Amino acid sequence: MAEARQVPEVAAPAVAQGNAAYAWPTHPTYMGTDVQRIDGPDKVTGRAKYSYDIQRPNMLYGRIVRSPHPRARVVAIDLTMARQAPGVKAALAVVEPNAILMFQGEEVAAVAAATEEQARDAARLVKVQYEVLPPLTSVEQAMSPDAPKVFPDGNVREGAAEETGDLAAGFKAAAHVVEQTYNTQVQTHVSLETHGCVCEWDGDKLTAWVSTQAVHGTREGFAQALKIPQANVRVITQYMGGGFGSKFAPDAQGIICANLAKQAGAPVHLMLDRKEEHLATGNRPSAYAKIRAGVSADGMLTAFDAQTWGTGGAGVGAGFPLPYIYQFPNRRRQHKDVYINAGGARAMRAPGHPQGCFITEVLMDELADLVKLDPVDFRMKNLPPDAPDARWRAYFPIAAKLFGWDKRHPTGDATPGPIKHGFGCSANRWGGGGRGSHAHCEILPDGGVIMRCGTQDIGTGTRTLVSIVTAETLGLPIDAVNTEIGDSLYPFSGGSGGSTTAASVTPAIRVTAVKALDALKAKVAPKLGVPPADLVASDGRLHARNDRAKGMTWKEACRTLGAEPIAVDGEWQPGLSASGTSGVQMAEVEVDTETGVSKVTRLVCVQDCGLIVDKLTAESQVIGGVLFGVNYALFEDRILDRNTGQMVNPNMEWYLIGGPSDVPEITAHLVDQPERGVIGLGEPPAVATAAAIANAIANATGVRLRSLPMTPDKVLAALEQQRAGGTR
Amino acid sequence: MIPAAFDYIRAHSPDEAFSHLQQHGGDARVLAGGQSLIPAMRFRLARPAVLVDINGLADLGRLELGRTALAIGAIARDSAIERAPWIGETRWSLLHDVSRVVADPVVRQMGTVVGSLCHNDPSGDWTAVALAARAAVVVRGRQGTRTVPIDDFLVDSFTTAVGEGEMALAVHFPVPGDRTAGSYQKVERKVGDFATAAAAVQVTLDGKGAIKEAGIALSAAGPCAVRVTEAEQALVGQKPTADVIRAAADAASKRSEPQADLRGSVEYKKNLAGVLVARGLRQALARLGVQA
């Protein structure tokens, strides 16, 4: 029952103040342009080997036996029959008798066998005797006074109240008050590649090919859990199919895999299936907010009073920022984490923010309607002061122009027919920013360049960014650089979380490449009779700044090295990156008021991310983030059976993710801010989408949905209530 | 995800396929497009001992448009209907619509019309269309071939009039008269999903603008696709008005007997059946230049 790993949000922007020698180029060749992923062809042709694809000699397949019950006591585990099953080479109990299991899918035992089928058959032969205990299956049940006391410190953890200003005075100043309850669902990560790894021992040394977004963090995790030195662990992640915050550690399956491999004396491949993913590898917690909020007659926010709660499953918190972005001068909030018997939450693409954004932005539209202000105008009045990481006052008008916001009709599409159109908007913020990454660069006598960094490409294009920055700095074509990442043997780099990878890695690469180039310049300068400081590298040549002819080709320059390559180390330095981003999204929907089906037709995203390294992969992040948000808004929902607590939809058939026809026309408008240095972009675009869609649905239908996902039945129920004279 | 063991026979003629089916009886299944059968085998919902592959029988892949009927052979693909030269004609608009919404383009590339009818999934698309269009299936049995009207062909969920050792050779869609149009209306959670609800509609108008013939059928509304006779009766002989359409829609809603699942509640799906029949009728009539 570990706490969800909280990714720190870095607050203050740090504008370039570093060593001028490493400053980003002012007239770059590649940076900020559309550079295709260098590993794109490998990925689409299958040459790229993901952890799932790793094959080792004599490799076995592992399979975990998991609790089918959300809450149970283990009475006994009998591995005898499993051990005797065909092909089985290892079997182990993960927990001791009397252990209390707290969620469906919790690990109980494991086997390894020669084939995947044999491992599955053997896992069925593990006899586990459970004493089934009554579970907490919903927040409502867990919060009720007569609920069984399941968690040692109580089913509910009450947070400290936050209070600012004078609430009573705030409500007194309000001309209108909204009092409503909002909620968001539990969403699972659904990474395309499931969690898992291949573990192989050589004596007391472990090599693990892991689908992880933190090769060094995972090395540390293995060492701690297995009680071996970190130096004895090597973690490799060449390619991975996403993680979204759920893959920072070896996890239970990693440790089980290593133990099975040790017991069997053979490498073990242990990748989870989709059901295990949904149950046991994390999720975004639910969020509920009962809010009373006031607005003055002239459209200024006056007061905000909220009770909030949510569940991160078994013993994990469910925090989220609220109110989000907008300035309520007088406010109070009391939050509770509610525990239920379900798989624990983990960080998930902008942890907390989509929840806080949805709740606040829907409330904002309700308040705007009461004071009869356009939602954009209303927001502009109530934004926090402008700052480098708070530029909504500039972005709302940009988005409005790109989107055609002026064509928005008031709430409720009055045109005849069952299909109603509507517009909605919302805003987001995020931290991002850089921290200590290291890199190693070699320039070889034959002209070859190796750039090594122990980061990993979670799928965002990090490998390509390393090549771009190296090539840019050395004045070489991108394909002249051998980029080596995804291995804990390479210099340290942090986990890919909090949108920090680009801002951590690219400065380290820049610094290291500049240092390597300086070393080469020092060798070449005497031969050219030009001071090193006057040499520049461009177009595959080293030459005098003011006399291109006075120089030599890159290869000639490297040949002067003789037998000894240049090998330098470098690390992240301040001045090349910053933190803090802001963005605005606008959505257009069409809602079929007879079927209840909502379709997002258009979405404009105005997003900053500091200096853009690769425009193409940056836009991909925006598009991917928006799609993440569309699914959160309309489709995804982890559904637990009210009585048994078991997940009803632990698959891709019933846990719904949109298909190609659900993809709106997406405009990714990136605000380039070269003066701020590199920030990060993985998370911000996923934050505001659901709220913008919710507001667009309300604009279309005249009824407000305050609960995600906005499924057809909820749309029809709201319309029905409106027809019946309800006060939605 | 791996099927149970089975034998595979590739037939080189319809006679050979038939004799294998006769020999193996209930242990054998015909492999046409395999878009339902193979997944069912992978989930071990189906465990045939023998597959008789008819994909080599080119004669069974033809679409033959005759004077009175369109014959769709047993291995004619959904995609062949989608691309047929006559598919844009108003009278074929029901087939036009369905050929674009069966599963997804990849499935339609292999999946067959006759296979879909023989599979008779409660949520299939072609079964409802065949009912609305009053199609008939040509079945080869021990006593030779016979033509089975679609209402008799669809027996129960995943069960048809094709007996053990028999095989369906083709489906015949009557060539609709002039002043005929149809519409297929489907609500699906996403592309490739089975219908949450679907309605197949086909109407023929007489010279005075009254409805001469009507075919109304629902998918995902019971154990197998269902003809809404009450709706057809409400339409035939009437001028198409909003009231008549509403009566047909209400009859469809009433007739629908769906199962509740994560696609929607019974109430939601029954409501959808009516909405979709009304929409289908309005669209079919609009295709004939009639606003109702």
Short mmCIF file of N, CA, C and O in Angstrom, two decimals, chain B residues 1 17 21 62 71 89 105 110 122-123 160 164 213 262:
data_model
loop_
_atom_site.label_atom_id
_atom_site.label_comp_id
_atom_site.label_asym_id
_atom_site.label_seq_id
_atom_site.Cartn_x
_atom_site.Cartn_y
_atom_site.Cartn_z
N MET B 1 -6.17 -17.29 -25.63
CA MET B 1 -6.20 -16.60 -26.92
C MET B 1 -5.76 -17.51 -28.05
O MET B 1 -5.54 -17.08 -29.16
N ALA B 17 -16.36 -29.40 -50.74
CA ALA B 17 -16.68 -28.77 -49.45
C ALA B 17 -17.89 -29.46 -48.83
O ALA B 17 -17.89 -29.81 -47.64
N LEU B 21 -18.34 -31.58 -45.29
CA LEU B 21 -19.33 -31.19 -44.28
C LEU B 21 -20.25 -32.35 -43.96
O LEU B 21 -20.61 -32.59 -42.80
N ARG B 62 -19.01 -14.34 -56.17
CA ARG B 62 -19.60 -13.40 -57.13
C ARG B 62 -20.81 -12.65 -56.56
O ARG B 62 -21.55 -13.16 -55.74
N ALA B 71 -27.80 -11.81 -56.24
CA ALA B 71 -27.27 -12.99 -55.55
C ALA B 71 -25.88 -12.67 -55.03
O ALA B 71 -25.00 -12.25 -55.79
N GLU B 89 -27.13 3.51 -56.34
CA GLU B 89 -28.52 3.69 -56.76
C GLU B 89 -29.44 3.75 -55.54
O GLU B 89 -29.27 3.01 -54.59
N PRO B 105 -13.11 -1.17 -41.64
CA PRO B 105 -12.67 -1.52 -43.00
C PRO B 105 -11.83 -2.80 -43.06
O PRO B 105 -11.90 -3.54 -44.04
N MET B 110 -12.37 -8.87 -45.32
CA MET B 110 -12.44 -10.34 -45.29
C MET B 110 -13.85 -10.85 -45.00
O MET B 110 -14.26 -11.90 -45.49
N PRO B 122 -26.82 -11.82 -32.35
CA PRO B 122 -27.97 -10.96 -32.02
C PRO B 122 -27.73 -9.49 -32.37
O PRO B 122 -28.69 -8.75 -32.60
N SER B 123 -26.47 -9.09 -32.39
CA SER B 123 -26.15 -7.70 -32.68
C SER B 123 -25.54 -7.51 -34.07
O SER B 123 -24.97 -6.47 -34.36
N THR B 160 -29.25 -21.06 -37.16
CA THR B 160 -29.98 -20.78 -38.39
C THR B 160 -30.57 -22.08 -38.93
O THR B 160 -30.39 -23.15 -38.35
N GLU B 164 -26.79 -29.53 -39.74
CA GLU B 164 -25.49 -30.21 -39.72
C GLU B 164 -25.18 -30.78 -41.09
O GLU B 164 -26.05 -31.38 -41.72
N GLU B 213 -44.81 -0.87 -49.91
CA GLU B 213 -44.15 -1.96 -49.16
C GLU B 213 -43.26 -1.33 -48.10
O GLU B 213 -42.68 -0.26 -48.32
N LEU B 262 -23.03 -2.79 -20.66
CA LEU B 262 -22.36 -1.49 -20.52
C LEU B 262 -22.56 -0.60 -21.75
O LEU B 262 -22.16 0.54 -21.74
#
